[in-house]
Short mmCIF file of C-alpha atoms in Angstrom, two decimals:
data_model
loop_
_atom_site.label_atom_id
_atom_site.label_comp_id
_atom_site.label_asym_id
_atom_site.label_seq_id
_atom_site.Cartn_x
_atom_site.Cartn_y
_atom_site.Cartn_z
CA MET V 1 -34.01 -18.32 -4.84
CA ILE V 2 -30.60 -16.18 -6.17
CA ARG V 3 -29.45 -18.18 -9.22
CA ARG V 4 -25.43 -17.86 -10.16
CA LEU V 5 -23.46 -17.64 -13.66
CA ASP V 6 -20.29 -17.82 -13.76
CA ASN V 7 -17.77 -17.33 -17.40
CA VAL V 8 -19.77 -14.74 -18.64
CA LYS V 9 -18.62 -13.18 -21.17
CA LEU V 10 -19.42 -9.48 -22.45
CA SER V 11 -18.12 -7.32 -24.80
CA ILE V 12 -15.89 -4.17 -24.35
CA MET V 13 -17.89 -2.41 -26.58
CA HIS V 14 -21.57 -4.05 -24.35
CA PRO V 15 -22.78 -1.90 -21.84
CA GLU V 16 -22.56 -3.79 -17.88
CA SER V 17 -26.24 -3.51 -18.10
CA HIS V 18 -26.06 -6.17 -21.09
CA LEU V 19 -25.45 -8.23 -17.95
CA LEU V 20 -29.32 -8.17 -17.15
CA LYS V 21 -31.23 -8.60 -19.72
CA ILE V 22 -28.94 -12.11 -19.48
CA ALA V 23 -29.95 -12.93 -16.40
CA SER V 24 -33.97 -11.72 -17.05
CA HIS V 25 -33.00 -14.78 -20.37
CA SER V 26 -31.69 -17.19 -17.78
CA LEU V 27 -34.82 -16.60 -15.36
CA GLY V 28 -37.64 -15.96 -17.74
CA ALA V 29 -38.58 -13.40 -15.61
CA PRO V 30 -38.01 -10.22 -14.88
CA VAL V 31 -34.79 -9.72 -11.98
CA LYS V 32 -35.31 -8.17 -8.90
CA TYR V 33 -31.94 -8.69 -7.21
CA PHE V 34 -28.94 -8.91 -9.38
CA LYS V 35 -25.56 -8.73 -7.70
CA ILE V 36 -22.02 -8.73 -9.56
CA ILE V 37 -19.78 -11.25 -8.04
CA LYS V 38 -16.59 -11.51 -9.75
CA LYS V 39 -15.58 -9.45 -13.05
CA SER V 40 -12.04 -9.68 -14.52
CA LEU V 41 -10.77 -8.76 -18.18
CA ASP V 42 -9.63 -11.84 -20.66
CA ALA V 43 -6.95 -9.90 -23.49
CA ARG V 44 -4.97 -12.34 -24.29
CA ASP V 45 -6.08 -12.13 -27.81
CA LYS V 46 -5.64 -8.19 -28.55
CA SER V 47 -8.25 -8.72 -31.30
CA ASN V 48 -10.90 -10.26 -29.27
CA ILE V 49 -10.78 -8.41 -25.89
CA PHE V 50 -13.91 -9.23 -23.28
CA TRP V 51 -15.41 -8.70 -19.61
CA VAL V 52 -15.78 -12.39 -17.88
CA TYR V 53 -18.26 -12.21 -15.06
CA SER V 54 -19.50 -14.13 -12.14
CA ILE V 55 -22.99 -12.87 -11.51
CA ALA V 56 -25.61 -13.64 -9.02
CA PHE V 57 -29.73 -12.91 -9.75
CA SER V 58 -33.14 -14.00 -8.04
CA ARG V 59 -36.98 -13.27 -9.16
CA GLU V 60 -37.25 -12.00 -5.57
CA GLU V 61 -35.93 -9.09 -3.89
CA GLU V 62 -33.02 -10.29 -1.66
CA SER V 63 -31.33 -9.06 1.69
CA GLU V 64 -27.63 -9.51 2.53
CA PRO V 65 -27.32 -11.16 5.94
CA LYS V 66 -24.94 -8.55 8.49
CA PRO V 67 -22.15 -9.89 10.15
CA ILE V 68 -23.06 -9.96 14.02
CA TYR V 69 -20.04 -9.98 16.54
CA GLN V 70 -20.27 -11.12 20.35
CA LYS V 71 -19.21 -8.14 22.25
CA ILE V 72 -17.52 -7.46 25.41
CA ALA V 73 -18.84 -6.73 28.58
CA ASP V 74 -16.11 -4.78 30.05
CA PRO V 75 -13.91 -3.99 27.73
CA PRO V 76 -9.90 -4.08 28.28
CA LYS V 77 -8.03 -0.87 27.20
CA VAL V 78 -6.62 -0.84 24.07
CA VAL V 79 -3.50 1.75 22.48
CA ILE V 80 -3.31 1.18 18.35
CA VAL V 81 0.08 2.98 17.93
CA GLY V 82 -0.50 4.38 13.99
CA SER V 83 -3.66 4.93 12.17
CA GLY V 84 -2.25 3.41 8.69
CA PRO V 85 -4.32 0.39 7.61
CA ALA V 86 -3.55 -1.79 9.48
CA GLY V 87 -4.10 0.40 12.51
CA LEU V 88 -7.56 1.37 11.61
CA MET V 89 -9.32 -1.87 10.58
CA CYS V 90 -7.51 -3.16 13.70
CA ALA V 91 -9.59 -0.61 15.62
CA LEU V 92 -12.76 -1.24 13.14
CA ARG V 93 -13.01 -4.78 14.28
CA LEU V 94 -12.40 -3.94 17.94
CA ILE V 95 -14.94 -1.54 17.73
CA ASP V 96 -17.34 -4.33 16.04
CA HIS V 97 -16.30 -6.27 19.56
CA GLY V 98 -17.29 -3.78 21.46
CA ILE V 99 -13.83 -2.06 22.59
CA PRO V 100 -13.45 0.96 21.78
CA PRO V 101 -9.61 2.28 21.11
CA VAL V 102 -7.57 5.17 21.45
CA ILE V 103 -5.57 5.24 18.40
CA VAL V 104 -1.83 7.17 18.56
CA GLU V 105 -0.52 8.59 15.88
CA ARG V 106 2.33 10.88 15.05
CA GLY V 107 1.52 12.45 11.82
CA GLN V 108 -1.88 14.83 10.84
CA PRO V 109 -5.18 13.66 10.89
CA VAL V 110 -5.82 13.52 6.95
CA GLU V 111 -7.16 16.99 6.22
CA GLU V 112 -3.79 19.20 7.51
CA ARG V 113 -1.53 15.88 6.58
CA LYS V 114 -2.89 16.53 2.61
CA ALA V 115 -1.85 20.53 3.02
CA THR V 116 1.55 19.66 4.80
CA CYS V 117 1.99 16.79 1.46
CA ASP V 118 0.78 19.68 -0.68
CA LYS V 119 3.48 22.39 0.38
CA PHE V 120 5.88 19.79 0.69
CA PHE V 121 5.91 18.98 -3.21
CA ALA V 122 5.26 22.67 -4.34
CA GLU V 123 8.34 24.29 -2.50
CA ARG V 124 10.20 20.91 -0.85
CA VAL V 125 9.39 21.71 3.25
CA LEU V 126 9.93 18.48 4.43
CA ASP V 127 7.88 18.35 7.78
CA PRO V 128 9.65 14.54 9.65
CA GLU V 129 6.79 13.77 11.72
CA SER V 130 3.59 13.80 9.11
CA ASN V 131 4.39 13.22 5.55
CA VAL V 132 3.92 11.00 2.84
CA GLN V 133 4.96 8.09 5.27
CA PHE V 134 2.94 9.15 8.36
CA GLY V 135 0.10 10.98 9.04
CA GLU V 136 -3.69 9.58 9.26
CA GLY V 137 -3.85 6.45 6.91
CA GLY V 138 -0.34 5.93 6.42
CA ALA V 139 1.68 5.44 3.37
CA GLY V 140 -1.46 3.58 2.22
CA ALA V 141 -3.27 7.48 1.83
CA PHE V 142 -0.36 8.48 -0.66
CA SER V 143 -0.13 5.32 -2.28
CA ASP V 144 -2.98 4.93 -4.78
CA GLY V 145 -5.37 2.90 -3.23
CA LYS V 146 -4.60 -0.35 -4.83
CA LEU V 147 -5.99 -2.98 -3.10
CA ASN V 148 -4.97 -6.30 -4.93
CA THR V 149 -2.68 -8.56 -2.84
CA GLN V 150 -1.47 -12.14 -3.08
CA THR V 151 -1.86 -13.31 0.08
CA ARG V 152 -5.30 -15.64 0.28
CA ASP V 153 -6.15 -14.27 3.89
CA GLY V 154 -9.65 -15.10 4.96
CA PHE V 155 -9.95 -11.21 6.21
CA ASN V 156 -9.04 -9.86 3.00
CA ARG V 157 -12.93 -9.93 2.51
CA ASP V 158 -13.59 -7.59 5.48
CA VAL V 159 -10.76 -5.00 4.07
CA LEU V 160 -12.83 -4.60 0.91
CA LYS V 161 -16.17 -4.02 2.49
CA TYR V 162 -14.95 -1.96 5.44
CA PHE V 163 -13.89 0.42 2.44
CA VAL V 164 -17.23 -0.29 0.84
CA LYS V 165 -18.98 0.79 3.91
CA PHE V 166 -17.11 4.29 4.22
CA GLY V 167 -17.22 5.19 1.05
CA ALA V 168 -15.27 3.34 -1.68
CA PRO V 169 -16.89 2.17 -4.77
CA GLU V 170 -18.88 -0.88 -4.59
CA GLU V 171 -17.04 -2.40 -7.72
CA ILE V 172 -14.30 -3.43 -5.21
CA LEU V 173 -15.69 -6.13 -3.65
CA TYR V 174 -15.45 -7.74 -7.44
CA LEU V 175 -12.90 -6.25 -9.42
CA ASN V 176 -10.05 -8.89 -10.11
CA LYS V 177 -7.81 -5.56 -9.46
CA PRO V 178 -9.59 -3.48 -7.07
CA HIS V 179 -8.48 0.10 -6.92
CA VAL V 180 -9.62 3.13 -4.31
CA GLY V 181 -7.67 6.18 -5.48
CA SER V 182 -5.87 8.85 -2.96
CA ASP V 183 -8.89 11.07 -3.97
CA LYS V 184 -11.47 8.91 -2.55
CA LEU V 185 -9.51 7.91 0.42
CA TYR V 186 -9.17 11.57 1.76
CA TYR V 187 -12.84 11.11 2.51
CA ILE V 188 -12.55 7.70 3.24
CA LEU V 189 -10.15 7.96 6.18
CA GLN V 190 -12.71 11.09 7.85
CA ASN V 191 -15.56 8.68 7.22
CA ILE V 192 -13.97 6.05 9.35
CA ARG V 193 -12.12 8.75 12.08
CA ALA V 194 -15.93 9.56 12.56
CA TYR V 195 -17.35 5.86 13.21
CA ILE V 196 -14.51 5.65 15.15
CA VAL V 197 -14.80 8.18 16.97
CA ASP V 198 -19.24 8.33 17.62
CA ASN V 199 -18.59 4.93 18.75
CA GLY V 200 -16.18 6.05 21.88
CA GLY V 201 -13.00 5.47 20.45
CA LYS V 202 -10.49 8.64 20.77
CA PHE V 203 -7.38 9.70 18.43
CA ILE V 204 -4.19 11.56 19.57
CA PHE V 205 -2.74 12.91 16.47
CA ASN V 206 1.18 14.43 16.37
CA ALA V 207 1.63 12.77 19.09
CA ARG V 208 5.39 9.81 19.38
CA VAL V 209 5.79 7.20 21.27
CA ASP V 210 9.05 7.33 22.73
CA GLY V 211 8.60 4.60 25.16
CA LEU V 212 7.31 2.26 27.38
CA GLU V 213 6.06 1.44 30.66
CA SER V 214 6.72 -2.89 31.11
CA GLN V 215 6.28 -4.68 34.54
CA SER V 216 8.02 -7.87 34.63
CA GLY V 217 8.43 -7.97 30.74
CA ALA V 218 4.76 -7.43 30.18
CA LEU V 219 3.34 -3.83 28.61
CA LYS V 220 1.58 -1.57 31.10
CA GLY V 221 1.55 1.74 29.08
CA ILE V 222 3.17 3.90 25.95
CA LYS V 223 4.85 7.16 26.28
CA VAL V 224 3.72 9.96 24.62
CA THR V 225 5.91 13.16 22.95
CA HIS V 226 3.37 15.76 21.78
CA THR V 227 4.83 17.10 18.92
CA ARG V 228 3.31 20.66 19.73
CA GLY V 229 4.68 20.35 23.46
CA GLY V 230 4.67 18.17 26.68
CA VAL V 231 4.52 14.50 27.46
CA GLU V 232 2.03 11.93 28.25
CA ASN V 233 1.93 8.29 29.88
CA ILE V 234 -1.04 6.67 28.72
CA GLY V 235 -1.63 2.67 30.49
CA CYS V 236 -3.49 0.28 28.82
CA ASP V 237 -3.99 -3.65 28.50
CA ALA V 238 -2.60 -3.97 25.07
CA ALA V 239 -0.70 -2.18 22.38
CA VAL V 240 -0.91 -2.67 19.24
CA PHE V 241 2.07 -1.21 17.12
CA ALA V 242 1.02 -0.50 13.51
CA ILE V 243 3.65 1.42 12.92
CA GLY V 244 4.51 0.96 8.83
CA HIS V 245 7.83 -0.02 7.44
CA SER V 246 9.58 3.75 7.81
CA ALA V 247 9.26 4.61 12.07
CA ARG V 248 12.98 3.77 12.18
CA ASP V 249 13.25 5.98 15.78
CA THR V 250 10.18 3.59 17.06
CA PHE V 251 12.12 0.51 16.19
CA GLU V 252 14.90 2.31 17.78
CA MET V 253 13.02 3.00 21.08
CA LEU V 254 11.43 -1.00 20.65
CA ASN V 255 15.15 -2.02 21.03
CA ARG V 256 15.90 0.02 23.36
CA GLU V 257 13.11 -1.09 25.55
CA GLY V 258 14.55 -4.65 25.22
CA VAL V 259 11.61 -5.89 22.62
CA GLN V 260 13.11 -8.88 20.41
CA MET V 261 13.72 -8.02 16.61
CA GLU V 262 15.33 -9.12 13.54
CA ALA V 263 16.84 -7.67 10.52
CA ARG V 264 15.25 -8.92 6.52
CA GLU V 265 16.04 -8.84 3.51
CA PHE V 266 14.29 -5.87 1.53
CA ALA V 267 14.18 -4.53 -2.09
CA VAL V 268 15.78 -1.15 -3.38
CA GLY V 269 15.33 0.44 -6.60
CA VAL V 270 13.47 2.88 -8.69
CA ARG V 271 9.89 4.48 -10.52
CA ILE V 272 10.08 3.43 -14.09
CA GLU V 273 7.96 5.87 -16.13
CA HIS V 274 6.49 5.15 -19.79
CA HIS V 275 3.25 7.23 -21.66
CA ALA V 276 -0.09 5.33 -20.43
CA SER V 277 -1.27 5.34 -24.01
CA ASP V 278 2.05 2.88 -24.83
CA ILE V 279 1.92 0.77 -22.12
CA GLY V 280 -2.10 0.50 -22.86
CA PHE V 281 -1.32 -0.55 -26.60
CA ALA V 282 1.38 -2.82 -25.49
CA GLN V 283 -1.26 -4.50 -23.58
CA TYR V 284 -4.40 -4.21 -25.63
CA GLY V 285 -3.02 -3.31 -29.00
CA LYS V 286 -5.47 -0.34 -30.62
CA ASN V 287 -8.42 -1.29 -28.52
CA TYR V 288 -6.76 0.29 -25.38
CA VAL V 289 -9.03 3.51 -26.19
CA CYS V 290 -12.01 1.63 -25.05
CA LEU V 291 -10.07 0.19 -21.84
CA PRO V 292 -9.59 1.54 -18.06
CA ALA V 293 -5.79 2.16 -18.25
CA ALA V 294 -3.47 -0.77 -18.42
CA ASP V 295 -1.43 -2.45 -15.76
CA TYR V 296 1.09 -4.77 -15.87
CA LYS V 297 3.10 -7.23 -13.70
CA LEU V 298 6.49 -8.26 -14.31
CA VAL V 299 9.02 -10.33 -12.74
CA SER V 300 12.79 -11.23 -14.41
CA HIS V 301 15.01 -13.74 -13.00
CA ALA V 302 17.96 -12.64 -15.66
CA HIS V 303 19.89 -11.85 -13.54
CA GLU V 304 21.08 -13.70 -10.28
CA ARG V 305 18.84 -10.68 -8.86
CA THR V 306 15.22 -11.11 -8.75
CA VAL V 307 13.93 -7.78 -10.15
CA PHE V 308 10.41 -7.10 -10.13
CA THR V 309 7.54 -4.55 -10.67
CA PHE V 310 5.48 -3.33 -7.43
CA CYS V 311 2.61 -0.44 -6.93
CA MET V 312 2.16 -0.54 -10.41
CA CYS V 313 -0.03 2.97 -10.92
CA PRO V 314 -1.86 3.08 -14.43
CA GLY V 315 -2.41 6.71 -14.79
CA GLY V 316 -0.29 8.40 -12.51
CA VAL V 317 2.13 10.29 -11.35
CA VAL V 318 5.46 9.84 -8.98
CA ILE V 319 5.47 11.58 -5.53
CA PRO V 320 7.84 12.74 -3.16
CA ALA V 321 8.06 10.12 -0.08
CA ALA V 322 11.07 11.21 2.41
CA SER V 323 10.11 11.04 6.08
CA GLU V 324 13.65 12.11 7.25
CA GLN V 325 15.73 15.42 6.88
CA GLY V 326 18.37 15.14 3.90
CA GLY V 327 16.56 12.22 2.17
CA VAL V 328 14.72 11.85 -1.31
CA VAL V 329 12.56 9.16 -1.45
CA VAL V 330 9.80 8.18 -4.18
CA ASN V 331 6.39 6.73 -3.86
CA GLY V 332 3.54 6.35 -6.95
CA MET V 333 -0.39 6.96 -7.09
CA SER V 334 -2.97 7.43 -9.38
CA LEU V 335 -6.40 8.85 -8.28
CA TYR V 336 -9.04 6.96 -9.25
CA ALA V 337 -9.62 8.20 -13.08
CA ARG V 338 -6.51 6.76 -13.41
CA ASP V 339 -6.53 9.69 -16.61
CA GLY V 340 -2.63 10.66 -16.14
CA VAL V 341 -0.12 10.90 -19.13
CA ASN V 342 2.15 8.37 -17.64
CA SER V 343 2.25 4.94 -15.52
CA ASN V 344 4.55 3.99 -13.32
CA SER V 345 5.53 1.49 -11.38
CA ALA V 346 8.32 0.50 -8.78
CA LEU V 347 11.21 -1.81 -10.69
CA MET V 348 12.70 -3.64 -7.44
CA VAL V 349 15.87 -5.43 -7.00
CA GLN V 350 16.35 -8.06 -4.09
CA MET V 351 18.97 -6.96 -1.52
CA ARG V 352 20.76 -9.82 0.53
CA ARG V 353 22.07 -9.69 3.73
CA GLU V 354 25.52 -9.52 2.35
CA ASP V 355 24.82 -5.88 0.58
CA PHE V 356 24.40 -4.49 4.16
CA GLY V 357 25.76 -6.69 7.37
CA SER V 358 23.93 -9.09 9.14
CA ASP V 359 26.18 -8.53 12.22
CA ASP V 360 23.62 -5.22 13.42
CA LEU V 361 20.15 -5.60 13.57
CA PHE V 362 19.91 -2.43 11.58
CA ALA V 363 22.54 -2.43 9.01
CA GLY V 364 19.55 -2.55 6.59
CA MET V 365 18.24 0.65 7.94
CA ARG V 366 21.05 2.21 7.33
CA PHE V 367 21.81 0.90 3.94
CA GLN V 368 18.04 2.06 2.94
CA ARG V 369 19.27 5.55 4.61
CA GLU V 370 22.60 5.55 2.88
CA ILE V 371 20.92 5.57 -0.84
CA GLU V 372 18.30 7.84 0.20
CA GLN V 373 21.17 10.64 1.12
CA ARG V 374 22.53 9.69 -2.09
CA ALA V 375 20.14 10.79 -3.83
CA TYR V 376 19.61 13.70 -1.74
CA LYS V 377 23.07 15.34 -2.98
CA ALA V 378 22.43 13.89 -6.45
CA GLY V 379 19.37 15.95 -6.23
CA GLY V 380 20.72 19.13 -5.53
CA GLU V 381 19.90 18.68 -1.92
CA ASN V 382 16.83 20.21 -1.79
CA TYR V 383 14.38 17.19 -2.20
CA LYS V 384 14.15 16.98 -6.14
CA ALA V 385 14.35 13.30 -7.17
CA PRO V 386 17.53 12.36 -9.39
CA ALA V 387 16.09 10.60 -12.92
CA MET V 388 17.26 9.89 -16.15
CA THR V 389 16.01 7.67 -19.22
CA PHE V 390 16.65 4.01 -19.40
CA GLY V 391 18.50 4.57 -22.51
CA ASP V 392 21.14 6.40 -20.81
CA PHE V 393 21.52 4.12 -17.99
CA ALA V 394 21.96 1.21 -19.94
CA ALA V 395 24.43 2.58 -22.10
CA GLU V 396 26.22 4.41 -18.59
CA LYS V 397 26.32 7.72 -20.78
CA PHE V 398 25.07 11.04 -18.80
CA SER V 399 22.90 13.40 -21.78
CA GLY V 400 21.48 15.50 -19.58
CA SER V 401 17.84 15.29 -20.67
CA PHE V 402 14.63 13.49 -21.32
CA GLY V 403 12.96 12.66 -24.81
CA GLU V 404 8.93 11.47 -25.04
CA VAL V 405 8.08 10.63 -21.85
CA LYS V 406 8.68 13.66 -19.36
CA PRO V 407 8.86 12.45 -15.55
CA THR V 408 5.96 13.45 -13.47
CA TYR V 409 7.74 13.55 -9.43
CA ALA V 410 5.74 16.57 -7.93
CA ALA V 411 8.60 17.99 -6.43
CA GLY V 412 11.08 18.31 -9.54
CA VAL V 413 13.91 16.53 -10.63
CA ILE V 414 17.18 17.22 -11.75
CA CYS V 415 18.43 15.29 -14.67
CA ALA V 416 21.57 13.02 -12.31
CA PRO V 417 23.41 9.87 -13.41
CA LEU V 418 21.71 6.82 -11.20
CA ASN V 419 24.93 4.54 -11.46
CA ASP V 420 26.03 6.70 -8.71
CA VAL V 421 23.27 6.87 -6.70
CA LEU V 422 22.02 3.16 -6.31
CA PRO V 423 24.06 -0.19 -5.48
CA GLN V 424 26.44 -1.27 -7.90
CA LYS V 425 24.44 -5.07 -8.04
CA ALA V 426 21.35 -2.75 -8.22
CA CYS V 427 22.25 -1.58 -11.17
CA GLU V 428 23.52 -4.43 -13.09
CA ALA V 429 20.19 -6.02 -12.44
CA LEU V 430 18.02 -3.44 -13.61
CA LYS V 431 20.39 -3.34 -17.10
CA VAL V 432 19.67 -7.06 -17.49
CA ALA V 433 16.19 -7.06 -16.08
CA ILE V 434 14.52 -4.19 -17.95
CA PRO V 435 14.76 -6.34 -21.56
CA ASP V 436 13.79 -9.02 -20.13
CA MET V 437 10.76 -7.60 -18.88
CA ASP V 438 10.38 -6.17 -22.72
CA ARG V 439 10.03 -9.29 -24.20
CA ARG V 440 7.01 -9.65 -21.87
CA LEU V 441 5.88 -6.48 -22.20
CA LYS V 442 7.11 -4.73 -25.79
CA GLY V 443 7.96 -1.03 -25.37
CA PHE V 444 9.13 -2.00 -21.30
CA ALA V 445 12.78 -0.79 -22.49
CA SER V 446 12.06 1.82 -24.70
CA PRO V 447 15.16 4.48 -24.31
CA HIS V 448 12.60 7.24 -23.26
CA ALA V 449 11.73 5.96 -20.38
CA VAL V 450 12.71 7.61 -17.77
CA LEU V 451 14.14 6.20 -13.95
CA THR V 452 13.47 8.15 -10.80
CA GLY V 453 15.52 7.54 -7.60
CA VAL V 454 14.97 5.90 -5.10
CA GLU V 455 12.41 3.59 -4.23
CA THR V 456 13.87 2.05 -0.73
CA ARG V 457 10.65 2.00 1.81
CA PHE V 458 9.97 -1.19 0.00
CA SER V 459 9.47 -3.46 3.15
CA SER V 460 10.48 -2.54 6.61
CA PRO V 461 14.46 -3.95 7.17
CA VAL V 462 13.24 -5.38 10.82
CA ARG V 463 10.86 -7.10 12.04
CA ILE V 464 9.35 -7.33 15.17
CA ILE V 465 8.76 -11.10 16.27
CA ARG V 466 5.56 -12.18 17.52
CA SER V 467 4.68 -15.45 18.79
CA GLN V 468 1.47 -17.45 17.67
CA SER V 469 -0.86 -15.25 20.10
CA LEU V 470 0.67 -12.46 18.18
CA GLN V 471 1.80 -10.82 20.66
CA SER V 472 5.99 -9.71 20.99
CA VAL V 473 8.05 -12.65 22.28
CA SER V 474 9.77 -10.69 25.38
CA HIS V 475 6.70 -8.02 25.64
CA GLU V 476 3.69 -9.62 26.63
CA ASN V 477 0.67 -7.19 25.95
CA LEU V 478 2.42 -5.66 23.05
CA TYR V 479 0.71 -6.29 19.33
CA PRO V 480 3.18 -6.23 16.50
CA CYS V 481 0.77 -5.63 13.02
CA GLY V 482 1.01 -5.11 9.74
CA GLU V 483 4.19 -3.90 8.37
CA GLY V 484 5.89 -2.93 11.16
CA SER V 485 5.27 -6.62 12.08
CA GLY V 486 7.41 -7.53 9.24
CA TYR V 487 4.31 -10.36 8.72
CA SER V 488 2.59 -8.30 5.67
CA GLY V 489 2.81 -5.49 3.01
CA GLY V 490 1.08 -3.56 1.07
CA ILE V 491 -2.27 -2.10 1.95
CA THR V 492 -4.75 -5.02 1.78
CA SER V 493 -2.35 -7.88 3.78
CA SER V 494 -1.42 -4.98 6.43
CA ALA V 495 -5.13 -4.21 6.43
CA ALA V 496 -5.88 -8.05 7.13
CA ASP V 497 -3.42 -8.10 9.67
CA GLY V 498 -5.02 -5.73 11.86
CA ILE V 499 -8.18 -7.63 11.76
CA ARG V 500 -6.60 -10.62 12.74
CA THR V 501 -4.83 -8.36 15.28
CA ALA V 502 -8.27 -7.49 17.16
CA GLU V 503 -9.99 -10.92 16.74
CA ALA V 504 -6.66 -11.92 18.96
CA ILE V 505 -6.94 -9.02 21.28
CA PHE V 506 -10.88 -10.25 21.67
CA GLU V 507 -10.32 -13.90 22.16
CA ARG V 508 -7.91 -13.36 24.46
CA PHE V 509 -10.06 -10.56 26.57
CA LYS V 510 -13.62 -11.79 26.48
#
């Protein structure tokens, strides 16, 4: 019989193996089955920080039941457009149901994609078809692999289990803030691909979807242009469009094909960097040296525009994330060890329809692009990013240098006034919000903190409208999914939406 103990407290100085002693003492016998259910850190009192666990254990050997999925004898032909978290998790769940999909990805497989991105970081040579936004793994492959989410989705646990199945550390199943790391994602993605192919699925890389084949309001196939030459029509019974938030040309194609969409509000901002040790001390006091790199999550309502942190990367770096020629976009990532000198986070300002116009479906997309192009110009027109200290930004002066914190942006920075790059409302809000956030995280408003611009790909500026069946309201058989559908954001919620979409397809065709 499995027993469970909750609220088990363990000093940060004690090894985790001490939990086995606690379990054995509770049983009064040796433990043969042991599992950590939950793990979180209680740092409310910096002089008394401890881990809090929920554990399960038994004096007998135990095994967890494996899920059993109903199979389809005569499976439909399903095409998935995009191989980010939503597309890949959709593919895995379809295979569980006996439906091997064809995955069409405009970018490269992760091995080639990494080499292409490394070249962009070093030589600033952008490939518009394969970059930090496009390619196997989607934007999430180069965005740290953080798997925490605010959504209470029933499929979130399934997402974590799939990641563990293909090589993620088992700890993500119980950590309060699970994290994989971009270095581990590199191998996990290859394992997922091999499994999909071994089970009858197919990948078509370097292939952009440029049109739809429709009949009487129902999708019958997609038109594909291969980057290396040639076009192809792929027929299907259902097509999942898991295209992410940055496939602007694909959104435009779908609009030309009559797919119903709507404009969305979004946020823009910068990456803010501090020394990881300063964040650690602010969060944990002197005990920070005994703990993993500290994170934070902050929101400010001090200005009329909400300002919030997003995609915080402890011990990470700022990376180039452009996908269009002549534009600079930044993102953040960290490796599994999170042992970099700096920590960074997106610092986002809410934008409203009045800022970019509401009379045009793609007004927000053009608004984002204009900001990215200004950043490109300010950075010297070679994909270096404009950056400055918060001290200069707040004082509206330009010293042309950095202080104690050095920027980590991989393609290099140009010290430039961000007041000339960001929208005025964003600048005003940041100048009020950062000191306000400092009240909750001392040192956040350090004059040495580095702001690097611009972060514009927080979410998609358009949404492909779908019905309760998860199909497009205008095109039967077309399933908008993940961030491209506008119904999710981030790795976990997008991946969960992929599983949900697969289940909807299974229920329809079973």
